[in-house]
Amino acid sequence: MGILEELGQLTELRVLKIVLIEWDDKLVGCLNKLLKIQDLSIWAYAWMSPPSSLLPDLSSLSILVREVRQADLDILGRLSALRYLNLEVDHENLGIILGGLVICTGSFSCLVQCRFWNFLVPVAFQEGSMPRLQTLKFQFSVRGLRSIASGNGGLDLGLGNLPSFQHLNVHLDSQGASNEEVEELEAALWHAIDIHPNHPQLYM
């Protein structure tokens, strides 16, 4: 019996941390049996988001991957019990984010703390997404954000669409960016915080 088969028999398991050199589709079947899992950490070079219906009690999720797609965020956003999310892209291995990412209306309904790290560009939040989010931490590229902003007529991450928002922690990767570009982005972030009705704390 293989390790994943044995793991699938631990039906009372609530915490799982796993490192994958390569993705194994058997993991999805294994997670399907772990209905009581609440805290899941996955480090993988390639991965596939498991259907949200397989993890009804998952409240904490930490993932390190090389690539993030919109479809992955959409699936994760349907995890109904998720309260803490840490999603990190392996920047040292040329982390890839395919296009601009959006947190869609109705996604992450219970999330209170979120960390997006080593992203080439940040995500944008639609109205009705992450209604309970209090703390957001993210790291992204100044140049990457400017390329998105210039194509959309300006910077609007939709932070005003987060009604419970209280804390924002931002780390800017300024590699390849001018001082003027960094200052413009910092000013835009401060403006987004100033006009938010909750006046969240900004750490940058």
Short mmCIF file of C-alpha atoms in Angstrom, two decimals:
data_model
loop_
_atom_site.label_atom_id
_atom_site.label_comp_id
_atom_site.label_asym_id
_atom_site.label_seq_id
_atom_site.Cartn_x
_atom_site.Cartn_y
_atom_site.Cartn_z
CA MET A 1 0.00 0.00 0.00
CA GLY A 2 1.40 3.43 -0.96
CA ILE A 3 1.75 6.43 1.32
CA LEU A 4 -1.24 8.23 -0.17
CA GLU A 5 -3.42 5.15 0.22
CA GLU A 6 -2.38 4.91 3.87
CA LEU A 7 -2.97 8.62 4.34
CA GLY A 8 -6.50 8.23 3.01
CA GLN A 9 -7.27 5.86 5.87
CA LEU A 10 -6.59 8.54 8.50
CA THR A 11 -10.16 9.76 8.37
CA GLU A 12 -9.96 11.61 11.71
CA LEU A 13 -6.99 13.72 10.52
CA ARG A 14 -7.44 17.45 11.07
CA VAL A 15 -3.96 18.86 10.27
CA LEU A 16 -1.88 17.90 7.21
CA LYS A 17 1.37 19.36 5.85
CA ILE A 18 2.71 17.80 2.66
CA VAL A 19 5.62 18.46 0.24
CA LEU A 20 5.33 17.24 -3.37
CA ILE A 21 8.19 17.09 -5.86
CA GLU A 22 5.60 16.47 -8.55
CA TRP A 23 1.82 16.44 -8.48
CA ASP A 24 0.07 13.11 -7.97
CA ASP A 25 -3.60 12.93 -8.97
CA LYS A 26 -4.10 10.33 -6.24
CA LEU A 27 -3.82 13.15 -3.71
CA VAL A 28 -7.24 14.46 -4.76
CA GLY A 29 -8.78 11.05 -4.03
CA CYS A 30 -6.95 10.97 -0.71
CA LEU A 31 -8.27 14.41 0.32
CA ASN A 32 -11.75 13.23 -0.60
CA LYS A 33 -11.55 10.79 2.32
CA LEU A 34 -10.23 13.32 4.85
CA LEU A 35 -13.54 15.05 5.51
CA LYS A 36 -12.47 16.40 8.91
CA ILE A 37 -9.31 18.14 7.69
CA GLN A 38 -9.18 21.73 8.99
CA ASP A 39 -5.57 22.86 8.46
CA LEU A 40 -3.89 21.97 5.16
CA SER A 41 -0.43 23.02 3.90
CA ILE A 42 0.83 22.01 0.45
CA TRP A 43 4.21 22.79 -1.10
CA ALA A 44 4.31 21.70 -4.74
CA TYR A 45 5.99 22.61 -8.04
CA ALA A 46 2.79 21.79 -9.88
CA TRP A 47 -0.67 21.46 -8.42
CA MET A 48 -4.36 21.28 -9.16
CA SER A 49 -6.99 22.86 -6.92
CA PRO A 50 -9.14 20.09 -5.41
CA PRO A 51 -12.91 20.59 -5.70
CA SER A 52 -14.09 22.71 -2.78
CA SER A 53 -16.78 20.16 -1.93
CA LEU A 54 -14.06 17.72 -0.85
CA LEU A 55 -12.91 19.94 2.04
CA PRO A 56 -16.05 21.17 3.83
CA ASP A 57 -14.36 21.84 7.20
CA LEU A 58 -11.05 23.30 5.99
CA SER A 59 -10.41 26.54 7.90
CA SER A 60 -6.68 27.15 7.27
CA LEU A 61 -4.80 26.63 4.00
CA SER A 62 -1.17 27.33 3.11
CA ILE A 63 0.12 26.65 -0.42
CA LEU A 64 3.48 27.28 -2.12
CA VAL A 65 3.28 26.85 -5.90
CA ARG A 66 4.97 27.97 -9.14
CA GLU A 67 1.80 29.05 -10.90
CA VAL A 68 -1.52 30.62 -9.94
CA ARG A 69 -4.49 30.75 -12.33
CA GLN A 70 -7.85 32.46 -12.07
CA ALA A 71 -9.53 29.05 -12.00
CA ASP A 72 -7.49 28.13 -8.90
CA LEU A 73 -8.68 31.23 -7.03
CA ASP A 74 -12.26 30.55 -8.06
CA ILE A 75 -12.11 27.02 -6.62
CA LEU A 76 -10.38 28.11 -3.41
CA GLY A 77 -12.96 30.89 -3.05
CA ARG A 78 -15.70 28.30 -2.68
CA LEU A 79 -14.14 26.73 0.45
CA SER A 80 -17.01 27.68 2.73
CA ALA A 81 -15.21 27.28 6.09
CA LEU A 82 -11.85 28.82 5.10
CA ARG A 83 -10.74 31.55 7.50
CA TYR A 84 -6.98 31.76 6.89
CA LEU A 85 -5.27 31.58 3.48
CA ASN A 86 -1.57 31.80 2.67
CA LEU A 87 -0.88 31.57 -1.07
CA GLU A 88 2.75 31.99 -2.11
CA VAL A 89 4.32 31.80 -5.55
CA ASP A 90 7.84 30.37 -5.82
CA HIS A 91 9.51 33.56 -7.01
CA GLU A 92 12.99 31.99 -7.10
CA ASN A 93 11.76 29.62 -9.79
CA LEU A 94 10.22 32.41 -11.88
CA GLY A 95 6.80 32.28 -10.25
CA ILE A 96 4.08 32.66 -12.82
CA ILE A 97 0.73 34.35 -12.48
CA LEU A 98 -1.26 33.98 -15.66
CA GLY A 99 -2.88 37.37 -16.31
CA GLY A 100 -4.48 39.70 -13.80
CA LEU A 101 -6.27 37.89 -10.99
CA VAL A 102 -9.65 38.82 -9.53
CA ILE A 103 -11.37 37.79 -6.31
CA CYS A 104 -14.91 37.38 -7.58
CA THR A 105 -18.21 38.29 -5.96
CA GLY A 106 -19.22 35.68 -3.36
CA SER A 107 -15.71 34.25 -3.02
CA PHE A 108 -14.06 33.51 0.35
CA SER A 109 -17.17 34.22 2.38
CA CYS A 110 -15.59 33.37 5.77
CA LEU A 111 -11.96 34.44 5.20
CA VAL A 112 -10.61 36.80 7.89
CA GLN A 113 -6.89 36.77 7.09
CA CYS A 114 -5.21 36.46 3.69
CA ARG A 115 -1.59 36.49 2.52
CA PHE A 116 -0.63 36.68 -1.18
CA TRP A 117 3.15 36.55 -1.44
CA ASN A 118 5.70 36.84 -4.28
CA PHE A 119 3.01 37.75 -6.80
CA LEU A 120 4.13 39.51 -9.97
CA VAL A 121 0.92 41.54 -9.82
CA PRO A 122 -1.64 41.94 -7.01
CA VAL A 123 -5.20 40.71 -7.17
CA ALA A 124 -8.27 42.92 -7.46
CA PHE A 125 -11.37 42.54 -5.30
CA GLN A 126 -14.89 42.67 -6.72
CA GLU A 127 -17.82 43.96 -4.69
CA GLY A 128 -19.18 41.17 -2.49
CA SER A 129 -15.90 39.27 -2.22
CA MET A 130 -14.22 38.46 1.12
CA PRO A 131 -16.93 40.16 3.22
CA ARG A 132 -15.26 39.21 6.54
CA LEU A 133 -11.64 39.88 5.60
CA GLN A 134 -9.86 41.93 8.27
CA THR A 135 -6.16 41.49 7.46
CA LEU A 136 -4.54 41.41 4.02
CA LYS A 137 -0.83 40.90 3.42
CA PHE A 138 0.70 40.91 -0.02
CA GLN A 139 3.96 41.25 -1.89
CA PHE A 140 4.09 42.13 -5.56
CA SER A 141 6.22 43.71 -8.27
CA VAL A 142 6.01 47.47 -8.81
CA ARG A 143 6.75 47.04 -12.52
CA GLY A 144 4.17 44.29 -12.85
CA LEU A 145 1.49 46.42 -11.22
CA ARG A 146 2.30 49.44 -13.39
CA SER A 147 1.89 47.35 -16.52
CA ILE A 148 -1.59 46.32 -15.34
CA ALA A 149 -2.53 49.82 -14.15
CA SER A 150 -1.44 51.52 -17.39
CA GLY A 151 -3.61 49.12 -19.37
CA ASN A 152 -6.66 49.73 -17.19
CA GLY A 153 -6.46 53.50 -16.94
CA GLY A 154 -5.12 53.57 -13.39
CA LEU A 155 -4.72 51.60 -10.18
CA ASP A 156 -7.85 50.23 -8.54
CA LEU A 157 -7.48 47.05 -6.50
CA GLY A 158 -11.01 47.28 -5.17
CA LEU A 159 -9.95 47.59 -1.52
CA GLY A 160 -13.09 49.65 -0.95
CA ASN A 161 -15.11 46.49 -1.66
CA LEU A 162 -13.85 44.85 1.56
CA PRO A 163 -16.36 45.95 4.25
CA SER A 164 -14.55 44.42 7.27
CA PHE A 165 -11.05 45.50 6.20
CA GLN A 166 -8.80 46.67 9.09
CA HIS A 167 -5.12 45.97 8.31
CA LEU A 168 -3.03 46.06 5.12
CA ASN A 169 0.60 44.90 5.07
CA VAL A 170 2.34 45.51 1.74
CA HIS A 171 5.83 44.60 0.58
CA LEU A 172 6.77 46.15 -2.76
CA ASP A 173 9.35 44.46 -4.99
CA SER A 174 10.98 47.51 -6.55
CA GLN A 175 13.47 45.64 -8.74
CA GLY A 176 13.64 47.34 -12.14
CA ALA A 177 11.41 50.22 -11.00
CA SER A 178 12.38 53.87 -10.64
CA ASN A 179 12.03 55.82 -7.41
CA GLU A 180 9.24 57.80 -9.05
CA GLU A 181 7.31 54.62 -9.90
CA VAL A 182 7.62 53.36 -6.33
CA GLU A 183 6.52 56.70 -4.87
CA GLU A 184 3.50 56.87 -7.21
CA LEU A 185 2.41 53.40 -6.17
CA GLU A 186 2.87 54.13 -2.48
CA ALA A 187 0.79 57.30 -2.86
CA ALA A 188 -1.97 55.34 -4.64
CA LEU A 189 -2.08 52.77 -1.84
CA TRP A 190 -2.25 55.48 0.82
CA HIS A 191 -5.10 57.11 -1.09
CA ALA A 192 -7.01 53.80 -1.24
CA ILE A 193 -6.63 53.48 2.53
CA ASP A 194 -7.61 57.10 3.20
CA ILE A 195 -10.90 56.82 1.30
CA HIS A 196 -11.85 53.44 2.80
CA PRO A 197 -14.67 53.97 5.34
CA ASN A 198 -12.86 51.84 7.95
CA HIS A 199 -9.58 53.76 7.56
CA PRO A 200 -7.48 50.55 7.83
CA GLN A 201 -3.93 50.58 9.14
CA LEU A 202 -1.30 50.40 6.39
CA TYR A 203 2.16 48.89 6.94
CA MET A 204 4.52 49.30 4.01
#
